Short mmCIF file of C-alpha atoms in Angstrom, two decimals:
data_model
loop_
_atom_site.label_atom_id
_atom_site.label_comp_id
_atom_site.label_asym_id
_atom_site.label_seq_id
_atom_site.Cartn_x
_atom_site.Cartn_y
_atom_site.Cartn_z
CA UNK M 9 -9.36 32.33 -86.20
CA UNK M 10 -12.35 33.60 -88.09
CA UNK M 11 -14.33 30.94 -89.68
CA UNK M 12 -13.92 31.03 -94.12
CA UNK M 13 -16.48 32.09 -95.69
CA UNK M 14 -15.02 32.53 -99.08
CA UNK M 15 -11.86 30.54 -101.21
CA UNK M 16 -9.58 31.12 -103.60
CA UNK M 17 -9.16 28.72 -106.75
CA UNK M 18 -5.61 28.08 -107.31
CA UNK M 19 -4.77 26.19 -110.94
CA UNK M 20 -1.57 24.32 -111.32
CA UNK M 21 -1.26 21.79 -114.08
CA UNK M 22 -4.44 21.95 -115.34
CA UNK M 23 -5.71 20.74 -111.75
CA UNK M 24 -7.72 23.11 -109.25
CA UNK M 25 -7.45 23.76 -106.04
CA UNK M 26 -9.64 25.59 -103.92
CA UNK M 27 -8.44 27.29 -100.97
CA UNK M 28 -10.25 28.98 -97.97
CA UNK M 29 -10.09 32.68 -97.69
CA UNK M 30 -10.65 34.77 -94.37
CA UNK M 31 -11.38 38.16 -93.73
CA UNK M 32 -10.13 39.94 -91.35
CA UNK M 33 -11.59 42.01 -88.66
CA UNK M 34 -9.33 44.93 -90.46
CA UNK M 35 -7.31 44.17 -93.52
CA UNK M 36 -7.06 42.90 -96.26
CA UNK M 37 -8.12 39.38 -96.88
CA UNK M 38 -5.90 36.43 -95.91
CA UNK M 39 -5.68 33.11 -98.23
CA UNK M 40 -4.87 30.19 -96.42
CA UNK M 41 -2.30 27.97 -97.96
CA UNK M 42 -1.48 25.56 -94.94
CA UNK M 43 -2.27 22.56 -96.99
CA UNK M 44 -1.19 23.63 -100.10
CA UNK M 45 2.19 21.52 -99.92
CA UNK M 46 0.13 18.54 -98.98
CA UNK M 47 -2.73 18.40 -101.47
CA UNK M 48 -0.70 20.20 -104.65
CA UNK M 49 3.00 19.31 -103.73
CA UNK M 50 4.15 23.07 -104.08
CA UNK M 51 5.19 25.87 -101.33
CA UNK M 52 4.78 29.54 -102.27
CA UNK M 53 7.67 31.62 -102.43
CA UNK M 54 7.69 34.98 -100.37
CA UNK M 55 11.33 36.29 -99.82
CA UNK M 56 11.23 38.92 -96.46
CA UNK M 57 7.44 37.13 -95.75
CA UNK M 58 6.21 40.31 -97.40
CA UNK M 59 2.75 39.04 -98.01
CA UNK M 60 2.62 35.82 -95.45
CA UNK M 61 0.34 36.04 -92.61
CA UNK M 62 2.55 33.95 -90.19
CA UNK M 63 -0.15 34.17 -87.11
CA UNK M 64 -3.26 35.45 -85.97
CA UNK M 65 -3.22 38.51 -83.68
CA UNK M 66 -5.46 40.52 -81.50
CA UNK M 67 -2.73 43.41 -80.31
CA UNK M 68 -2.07 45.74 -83.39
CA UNK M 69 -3.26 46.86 -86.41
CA UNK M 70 -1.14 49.12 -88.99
CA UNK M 71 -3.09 50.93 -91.94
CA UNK M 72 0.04 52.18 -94.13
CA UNK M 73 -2.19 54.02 -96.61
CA UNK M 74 -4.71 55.99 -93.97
CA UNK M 75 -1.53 56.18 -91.80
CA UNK M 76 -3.15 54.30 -88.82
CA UNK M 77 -1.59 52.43 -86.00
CA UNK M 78 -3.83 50.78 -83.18
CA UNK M 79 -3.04 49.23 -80.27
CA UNK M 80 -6.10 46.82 -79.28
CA UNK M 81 -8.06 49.56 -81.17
CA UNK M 82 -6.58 52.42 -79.60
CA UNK M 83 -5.52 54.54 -81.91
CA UNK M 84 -1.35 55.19 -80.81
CA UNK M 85 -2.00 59.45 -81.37
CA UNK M 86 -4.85 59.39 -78.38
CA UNK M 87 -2.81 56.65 -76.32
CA UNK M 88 0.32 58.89 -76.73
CA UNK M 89 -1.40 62.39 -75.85
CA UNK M 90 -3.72 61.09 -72.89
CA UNK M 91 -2.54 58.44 -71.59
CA UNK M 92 1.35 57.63 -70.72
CA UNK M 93 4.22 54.24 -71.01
CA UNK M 94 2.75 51.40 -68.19
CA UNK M 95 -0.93 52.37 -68.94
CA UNK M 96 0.18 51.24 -73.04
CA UNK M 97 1.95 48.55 -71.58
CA UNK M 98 -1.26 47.07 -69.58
CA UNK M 99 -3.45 47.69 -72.68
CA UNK M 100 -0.85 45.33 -74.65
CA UNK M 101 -0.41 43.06 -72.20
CA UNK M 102 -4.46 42.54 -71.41
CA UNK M 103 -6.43 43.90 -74.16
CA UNK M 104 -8.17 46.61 -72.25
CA UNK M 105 -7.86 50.05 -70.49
CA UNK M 106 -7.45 49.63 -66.77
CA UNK M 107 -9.52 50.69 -63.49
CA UNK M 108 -7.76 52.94 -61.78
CA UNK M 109 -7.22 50.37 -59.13
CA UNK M 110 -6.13 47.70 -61.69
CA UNK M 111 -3.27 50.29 -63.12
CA UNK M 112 -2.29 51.07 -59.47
CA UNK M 113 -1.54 47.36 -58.93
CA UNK M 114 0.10 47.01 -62.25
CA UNK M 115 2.41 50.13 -61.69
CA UNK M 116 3.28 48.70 -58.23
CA UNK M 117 4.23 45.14 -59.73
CA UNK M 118 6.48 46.99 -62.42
CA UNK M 119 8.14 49.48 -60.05
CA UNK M 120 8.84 46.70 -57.60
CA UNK M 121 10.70 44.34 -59.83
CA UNK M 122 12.61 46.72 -61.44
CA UNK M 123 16.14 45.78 -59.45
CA UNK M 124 18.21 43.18 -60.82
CA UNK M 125 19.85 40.50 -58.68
CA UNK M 126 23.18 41.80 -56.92
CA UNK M 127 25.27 39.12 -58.67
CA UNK M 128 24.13 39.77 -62.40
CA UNK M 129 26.24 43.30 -61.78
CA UNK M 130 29.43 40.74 -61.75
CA UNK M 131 28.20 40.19 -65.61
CA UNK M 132 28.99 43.60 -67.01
CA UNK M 133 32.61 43.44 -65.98
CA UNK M 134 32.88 40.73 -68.29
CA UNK M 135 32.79 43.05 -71.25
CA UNK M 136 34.92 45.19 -73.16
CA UNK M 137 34.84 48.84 -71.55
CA UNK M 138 34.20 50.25 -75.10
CA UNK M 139 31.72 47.04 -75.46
CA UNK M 140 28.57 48.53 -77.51
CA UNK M 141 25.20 49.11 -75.23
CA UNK M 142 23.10 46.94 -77.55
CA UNK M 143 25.96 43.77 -77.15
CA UNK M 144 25.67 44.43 -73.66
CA UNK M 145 21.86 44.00 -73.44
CA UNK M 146 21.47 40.96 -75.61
CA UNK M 147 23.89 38.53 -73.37
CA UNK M 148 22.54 40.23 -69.67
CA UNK M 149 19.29 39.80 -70.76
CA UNK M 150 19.77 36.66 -72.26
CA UNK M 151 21.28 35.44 -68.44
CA UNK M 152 18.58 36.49 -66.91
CA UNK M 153 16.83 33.05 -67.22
CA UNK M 154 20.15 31.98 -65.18
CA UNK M 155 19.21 34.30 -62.06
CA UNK M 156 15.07 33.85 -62.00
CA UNK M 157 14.22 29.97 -62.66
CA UNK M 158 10.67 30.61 -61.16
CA UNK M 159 9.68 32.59 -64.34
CA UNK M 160 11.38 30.19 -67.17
CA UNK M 161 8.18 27.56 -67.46
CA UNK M 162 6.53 28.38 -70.13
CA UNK M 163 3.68 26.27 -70.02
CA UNK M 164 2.14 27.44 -66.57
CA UNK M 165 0.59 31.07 -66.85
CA UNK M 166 1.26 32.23 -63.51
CA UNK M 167 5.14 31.62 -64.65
CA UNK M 168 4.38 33.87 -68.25
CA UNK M 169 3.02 36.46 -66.21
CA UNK M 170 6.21 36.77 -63.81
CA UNK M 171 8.46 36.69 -66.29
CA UNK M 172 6.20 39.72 -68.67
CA UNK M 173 6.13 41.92 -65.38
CA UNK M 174 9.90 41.31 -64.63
CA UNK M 175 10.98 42.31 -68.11
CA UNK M 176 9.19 45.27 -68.25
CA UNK M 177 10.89 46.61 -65.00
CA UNK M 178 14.08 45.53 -65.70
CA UNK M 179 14.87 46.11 -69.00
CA UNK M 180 15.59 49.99 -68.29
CA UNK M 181 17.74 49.48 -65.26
CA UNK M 182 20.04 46.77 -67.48
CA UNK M 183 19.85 49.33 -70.64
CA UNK M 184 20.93 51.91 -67.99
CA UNK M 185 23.62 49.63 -66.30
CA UNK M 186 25.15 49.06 -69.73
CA UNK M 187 25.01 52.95 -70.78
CA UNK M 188 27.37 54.09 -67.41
CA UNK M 189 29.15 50.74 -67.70
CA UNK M 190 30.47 51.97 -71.04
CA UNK M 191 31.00 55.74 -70.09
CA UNK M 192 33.07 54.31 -66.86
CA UNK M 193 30.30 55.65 -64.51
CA UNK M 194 29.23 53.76 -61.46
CA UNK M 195 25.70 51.86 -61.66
CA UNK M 196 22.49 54.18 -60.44
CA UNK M 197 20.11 51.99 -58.55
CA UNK M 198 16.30 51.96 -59.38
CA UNK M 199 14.01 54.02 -57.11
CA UNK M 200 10.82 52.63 -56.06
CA UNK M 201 9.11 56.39 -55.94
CA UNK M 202 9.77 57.52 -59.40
CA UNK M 203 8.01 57.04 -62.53
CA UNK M 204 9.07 54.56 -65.21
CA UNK M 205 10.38 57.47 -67.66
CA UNK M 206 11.70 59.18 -64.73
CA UNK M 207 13.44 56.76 -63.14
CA UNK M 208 15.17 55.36 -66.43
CA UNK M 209 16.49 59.07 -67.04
CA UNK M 210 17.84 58.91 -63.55
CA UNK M 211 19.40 55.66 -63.68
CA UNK M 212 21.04 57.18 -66.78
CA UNK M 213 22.67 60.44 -65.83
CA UNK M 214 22.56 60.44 -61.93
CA UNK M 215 26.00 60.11 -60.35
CA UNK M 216 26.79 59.46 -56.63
CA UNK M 217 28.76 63.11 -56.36
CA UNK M 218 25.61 65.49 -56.51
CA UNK M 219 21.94 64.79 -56.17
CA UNK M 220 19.80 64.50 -59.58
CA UNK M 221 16.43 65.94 -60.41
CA UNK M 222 14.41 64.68 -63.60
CA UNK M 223 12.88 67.51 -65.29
CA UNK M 224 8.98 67.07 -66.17
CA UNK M 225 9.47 67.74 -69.44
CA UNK M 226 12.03 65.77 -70.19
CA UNK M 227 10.45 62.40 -68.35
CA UNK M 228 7.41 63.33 -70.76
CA UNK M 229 9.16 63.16 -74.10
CA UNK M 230 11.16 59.92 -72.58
CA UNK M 231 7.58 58.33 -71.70
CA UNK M 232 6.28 59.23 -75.42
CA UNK M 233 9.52 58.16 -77.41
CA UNK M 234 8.28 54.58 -75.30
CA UNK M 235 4.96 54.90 -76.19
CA UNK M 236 5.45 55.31 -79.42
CA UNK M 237 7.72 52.83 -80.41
CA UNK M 238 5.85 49.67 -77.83
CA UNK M 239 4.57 47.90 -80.54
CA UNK M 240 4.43 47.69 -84.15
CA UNK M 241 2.48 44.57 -85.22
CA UNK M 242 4.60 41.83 -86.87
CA UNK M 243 7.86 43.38 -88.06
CA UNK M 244 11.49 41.92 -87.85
CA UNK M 245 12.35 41.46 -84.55
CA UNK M 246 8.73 40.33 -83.22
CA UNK M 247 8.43 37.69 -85.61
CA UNK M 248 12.47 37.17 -84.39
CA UNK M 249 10.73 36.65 -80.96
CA UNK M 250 7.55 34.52 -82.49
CA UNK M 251 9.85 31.79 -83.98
CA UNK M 252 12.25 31.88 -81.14
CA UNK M 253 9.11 30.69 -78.63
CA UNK M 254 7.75 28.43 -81.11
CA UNK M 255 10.49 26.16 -80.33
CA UNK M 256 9.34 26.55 -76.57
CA UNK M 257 12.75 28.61 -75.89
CA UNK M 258 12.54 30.69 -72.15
CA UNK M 259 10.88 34.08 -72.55
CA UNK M 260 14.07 35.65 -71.56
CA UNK M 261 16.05 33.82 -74.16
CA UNK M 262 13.39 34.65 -77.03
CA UNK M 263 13.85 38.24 -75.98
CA UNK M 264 17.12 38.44 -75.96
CA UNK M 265 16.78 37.20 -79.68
CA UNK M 266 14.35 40.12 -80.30
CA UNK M 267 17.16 42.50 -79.10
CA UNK M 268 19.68 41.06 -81.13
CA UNK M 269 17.82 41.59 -84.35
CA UNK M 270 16.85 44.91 -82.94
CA UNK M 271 20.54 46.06 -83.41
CA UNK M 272 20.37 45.60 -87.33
CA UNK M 273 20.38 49.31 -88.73
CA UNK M 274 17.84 48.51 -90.95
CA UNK M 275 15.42 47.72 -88.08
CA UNK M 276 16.28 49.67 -85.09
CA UNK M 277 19.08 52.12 -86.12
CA UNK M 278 16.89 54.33 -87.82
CA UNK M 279 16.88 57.31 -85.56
CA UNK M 280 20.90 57.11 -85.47
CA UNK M 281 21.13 57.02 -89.03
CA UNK M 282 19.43 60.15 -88.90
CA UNK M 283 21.55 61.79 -86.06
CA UNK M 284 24.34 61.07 -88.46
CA UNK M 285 22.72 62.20 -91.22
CA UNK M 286 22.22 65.78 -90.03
CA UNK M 287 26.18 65.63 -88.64
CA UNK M 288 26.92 64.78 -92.18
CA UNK M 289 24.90 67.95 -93.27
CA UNK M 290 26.90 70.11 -90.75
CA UNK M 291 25.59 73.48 -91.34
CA UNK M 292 21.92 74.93 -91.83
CA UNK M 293 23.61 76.46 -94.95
CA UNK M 294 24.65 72.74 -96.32
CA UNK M 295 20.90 72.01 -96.40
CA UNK M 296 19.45 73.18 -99.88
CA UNK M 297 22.25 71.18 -101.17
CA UNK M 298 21.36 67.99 -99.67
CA UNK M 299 17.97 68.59 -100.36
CA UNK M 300 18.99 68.53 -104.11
CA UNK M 301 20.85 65.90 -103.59
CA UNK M 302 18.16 63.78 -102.06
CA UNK M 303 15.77 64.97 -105.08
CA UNK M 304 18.48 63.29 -107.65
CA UNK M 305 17.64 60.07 -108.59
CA UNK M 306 21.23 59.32 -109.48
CA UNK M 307 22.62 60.75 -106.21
CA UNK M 308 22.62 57.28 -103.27
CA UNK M 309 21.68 59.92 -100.60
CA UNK M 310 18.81 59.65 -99.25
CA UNK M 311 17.33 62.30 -96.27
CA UNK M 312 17.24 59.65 -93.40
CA UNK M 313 13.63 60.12 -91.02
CA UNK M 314 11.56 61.33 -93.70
CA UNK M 315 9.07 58.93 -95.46
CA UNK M 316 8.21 54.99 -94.33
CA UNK M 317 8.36 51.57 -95.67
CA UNK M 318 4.69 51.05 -93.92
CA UNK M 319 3.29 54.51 -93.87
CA UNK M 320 2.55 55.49 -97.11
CA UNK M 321 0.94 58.61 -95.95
CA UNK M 322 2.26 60.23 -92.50
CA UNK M 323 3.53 58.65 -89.40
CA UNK M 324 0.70 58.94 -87.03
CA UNK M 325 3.01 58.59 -84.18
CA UNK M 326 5.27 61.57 -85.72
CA UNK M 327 3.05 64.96 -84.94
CA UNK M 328 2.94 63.91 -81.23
CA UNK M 329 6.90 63.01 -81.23
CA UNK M 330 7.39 66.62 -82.57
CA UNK M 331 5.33 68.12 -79.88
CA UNK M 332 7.99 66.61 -77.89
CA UNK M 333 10.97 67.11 -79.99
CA UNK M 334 9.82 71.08 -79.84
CA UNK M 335 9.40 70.87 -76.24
CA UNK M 336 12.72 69.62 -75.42
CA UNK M 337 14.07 72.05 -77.85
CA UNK M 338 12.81 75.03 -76.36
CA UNK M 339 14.12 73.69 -72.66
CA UNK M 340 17.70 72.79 -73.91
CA UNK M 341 17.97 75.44 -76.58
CA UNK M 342 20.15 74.58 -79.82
CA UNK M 343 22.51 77.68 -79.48
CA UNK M 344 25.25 75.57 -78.66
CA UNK M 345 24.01 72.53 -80.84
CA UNK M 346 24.87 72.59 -84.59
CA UNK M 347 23.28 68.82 -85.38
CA UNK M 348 19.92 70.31 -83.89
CA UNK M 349 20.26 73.39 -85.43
CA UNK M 350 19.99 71.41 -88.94
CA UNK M 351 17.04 69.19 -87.96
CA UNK M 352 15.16 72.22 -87.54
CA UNK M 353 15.92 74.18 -90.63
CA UNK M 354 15.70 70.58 -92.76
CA UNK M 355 12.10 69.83 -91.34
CA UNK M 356 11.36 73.20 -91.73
CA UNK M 357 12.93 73.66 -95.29
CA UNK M 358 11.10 70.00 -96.40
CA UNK M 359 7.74 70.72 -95.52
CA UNK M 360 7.82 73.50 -97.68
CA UNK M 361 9.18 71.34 -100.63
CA UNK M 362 6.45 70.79 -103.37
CA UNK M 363 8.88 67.70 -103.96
CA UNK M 364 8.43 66.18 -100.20
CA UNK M 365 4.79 67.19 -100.08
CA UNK M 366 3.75 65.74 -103.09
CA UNK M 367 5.98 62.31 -102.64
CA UNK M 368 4.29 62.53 -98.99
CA UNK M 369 8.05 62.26 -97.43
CA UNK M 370 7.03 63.57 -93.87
CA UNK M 371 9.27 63.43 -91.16
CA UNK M 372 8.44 60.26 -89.18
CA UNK M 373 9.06 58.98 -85.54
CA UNK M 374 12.85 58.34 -86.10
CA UNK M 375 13.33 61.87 -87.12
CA UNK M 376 12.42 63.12 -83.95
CA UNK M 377 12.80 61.13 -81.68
CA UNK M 378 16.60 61.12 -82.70
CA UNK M 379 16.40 64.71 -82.19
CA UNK M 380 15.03 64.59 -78.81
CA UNK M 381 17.37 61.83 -77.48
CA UNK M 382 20.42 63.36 -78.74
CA UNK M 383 19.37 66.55 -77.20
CA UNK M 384 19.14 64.95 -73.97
CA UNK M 385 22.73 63.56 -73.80
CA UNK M 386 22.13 60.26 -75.02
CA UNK M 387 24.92 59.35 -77.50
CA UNK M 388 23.67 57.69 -80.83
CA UNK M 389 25.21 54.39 -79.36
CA UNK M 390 22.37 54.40 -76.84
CA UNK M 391 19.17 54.83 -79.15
CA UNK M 392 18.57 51.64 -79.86
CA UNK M 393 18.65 50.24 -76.67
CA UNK M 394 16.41 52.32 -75.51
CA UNK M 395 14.06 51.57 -78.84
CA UNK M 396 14.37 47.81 -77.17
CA UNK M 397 13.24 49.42 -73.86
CA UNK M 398 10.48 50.49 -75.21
CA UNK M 399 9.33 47.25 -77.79
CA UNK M 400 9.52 44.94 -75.00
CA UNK M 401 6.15 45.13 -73.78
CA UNK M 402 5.04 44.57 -77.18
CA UNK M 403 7.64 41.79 -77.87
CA UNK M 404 6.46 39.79 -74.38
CA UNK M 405 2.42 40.36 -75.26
CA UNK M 406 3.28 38.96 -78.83
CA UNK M 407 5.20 36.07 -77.09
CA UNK M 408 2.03 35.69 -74.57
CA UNK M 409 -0.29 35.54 -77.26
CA UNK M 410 2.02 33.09 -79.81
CA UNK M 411 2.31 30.70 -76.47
CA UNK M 412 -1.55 30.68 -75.77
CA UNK M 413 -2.30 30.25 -78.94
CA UNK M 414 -4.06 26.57 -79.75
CA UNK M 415 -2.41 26.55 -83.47
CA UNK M 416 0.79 27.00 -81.83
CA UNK M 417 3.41 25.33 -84.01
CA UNK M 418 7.34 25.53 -84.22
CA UNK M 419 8.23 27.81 -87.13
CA UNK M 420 9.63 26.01 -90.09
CA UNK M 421 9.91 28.11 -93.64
CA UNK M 422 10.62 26.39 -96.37
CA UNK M 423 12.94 27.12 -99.55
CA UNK M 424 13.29 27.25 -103.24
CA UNK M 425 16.93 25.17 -103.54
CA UNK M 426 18.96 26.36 -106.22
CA UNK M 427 22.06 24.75 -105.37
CA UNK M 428 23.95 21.61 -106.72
CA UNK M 429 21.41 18.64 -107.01
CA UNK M 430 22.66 14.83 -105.98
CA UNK M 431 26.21 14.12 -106.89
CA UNK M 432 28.68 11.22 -106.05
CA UNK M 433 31.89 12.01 -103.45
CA UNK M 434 35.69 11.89 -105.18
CA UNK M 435 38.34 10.93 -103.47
CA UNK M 436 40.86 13.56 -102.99
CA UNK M 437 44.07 11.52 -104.66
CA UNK M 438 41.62 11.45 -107.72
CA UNK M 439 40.89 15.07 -107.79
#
């Protein structure tokens, strides 16, 4: 942490306090109120941790108003357009671009651990056929600290590192596992000489009856929709995986708790919200309607993938998504595809809205990268699993980080009780 070189003055009671403020490398400045509760007897109260600082970090940096997101520094649109998934995920993971010979070795360790064990296959027949993906992924992945005890030791580094490189790889082959599980589709084994993108889109729609070729363009926009959504500083389901490992829980287990609040809508069902938006819309005809509707402030509806809580300007990772979106497009076509047919004429139709333009409601990431994934055969079902195929990396090099961290301490937030204060027990007869 950056030494304080400036402090607050808090005044409670007609008593001051002064507490020490630091800046920030980026940011705005941070007051610290650790002994706050000790020296003044009070907490602060921050419902949703809005505008608490829980840890320090080194891996990402979001700038809502300029509309910024960097990884280590990187900014996510040059990462996204030059570079591709596993190079992010090294960057996360170690702070700095690889040598070429240092992303080779990286690659290999990925691409190599990406089986499971044969036995954890047994797991999946212990759920429901119409089980969802996302229920699926949270108790396999969960079990994995039940198959690979070598990796579970969270104090010795060589251990973290096993277990980082063994999520990474296998977190696409048990998202894919769960997809044909539920479809009633045999399991697609990993293949050592495909890409990460690649082989996850094989794993997905290969079957046993005909051979299966993954189209460039397609592995692309699959690599970019993981790029884009890797990390995304300390939002829900990261600081789900923070407080998890403060308790010195397994990685896998503090993962699987990342994944499970994943699967709230309001985190990682954005993009499907969106798909079902646009099926609620119907026809390209239906749109100036819900447009209106959406422009109503007594109207609930709301255009789902336009506009974000934490960009108040655009998305930066949205103008490479829609290179992507308009890639896949123009390969599949949307002939046969009403739903796409509408995201096109809605984005099209928005932009030209004074109202959007001026409100600054751009489309953002969800918007297309629910496009993209729906036009590749994924059913909604499946996006956010493979949103938590993506976030790993960045959930496992917050988790690194939190564990390495000297000021490590188990999370304990505190409350403002409004309930019943000390009363005396009745028995029942004299109820």
């Amino acid at each position: 942490m950056a030494d304080s070189k400036k402090s607050a003055k808090l005044s409670i009671d007609g008593k001051d306090y002064e507490l020490p403020v630091f800046s920030p490398t980026a940011g705005p400045d941070v007051i610290d109120i650790r002994k706050l509760y000790a020296q003044a007897g009070v907490f602060t109260y921050d419902p949703g941790f809005t505008s608490t600082a829980s840890c320090d970090s080194t891996i990402t940096f979001i700038d809502g108003d300029k509309g910024e997101l960097l990884h280590r520094g990187y900014p996510i649109d040059q990462l996204a357009e030059k570079s591709h998934y596993l190079e992010v995920c090294y960057i996360l993971l170690y702070g700095e671009l690889p040598s070429a010979a240092q992303l080779e070795d990286f690659e290999s360790r990925v691409t190599n651990h990406t089986m499971l064990h044969e036995q954890m296959k047994y797991l999946f027949r212990g759920f429901r056929r119409d089980a969802h993906p996302m229920a699926i992924m949270v108790g396999v992945v969960g079990a994995l600290s039940a198959f690979y005890h070598d990796s579970t030791d969270i104090n010795d580094p060589w251990q973290r590192e096993v277990a980082s490189v063994r999520m990474i790889a296998k977190m696409p082959t048990i998202a894919a596992m769960a997809f044909k599980y539920t479809i009633g589709q045999p399991f697609v084994y990993p293949r050592n000489d495909l890409d990460y993108a690649s082989n996850f889109l094989r794993m997905c729609f290969a079957v046993p009856a005909e051979d299966y070729e993954v189209n460039p363009i397609l592995s692309r926009a699959m690599d970019r929709i993981f790029t884009l959504h890797a990390d995304h500083e300390q939002n829900a389901s990261t600081s789900t995986v923070r407080l998890a490992s403060s308790s010195g829980a397994n990685p896998f287990a503090c993962i699987a708790a990342g994944i499970a609040c994943l699967w709230g809508p309001a985190h990682g069902g954005a993009n499907q919200a969106c798909l079902e938006m646009l099926r609620e819309i119907g026809t390209v005809d239906r749109i100036p309607e819900f447009i209106a509707r959406a422009k109503d402030k007594n109207d609930p509806f709301r255009l789902m993938g336009f506009g974000h809580r934490v960009y108040k300007n655009f998305d930066p990772r949205a103008t490479v998504m829609k290179q992507s979106a308009d890639e896949v497009l123009e390969l599949l076509g949307t002939e046969d595809n009403p739903t796409l047919q509408v995201a096109k004429e809605l984005e099209k139709q928005a932009l030209e809205d004074d109202y959007f333009v001026d409100k600054k409601l751009f489309p953002n990431v969800d918007f297309y990268s629910g496009i993209i994934l729906e036009a590749m055969g994924f059913p909604t079902s499946m996006f956010t699993p493979i949103f938590a195929v993506s976030r790993t990396v960045g959930w496992i090099s917050q988790w690194k980080e939190m564990i390495a961290d000297p000021q490590l301490k188990i999370g304990r937030p505190r409350q403002l009780y409004v309930g019943e204060t000390r009363r005396d027990y009745v028995d029942i007869e004299n109820r």
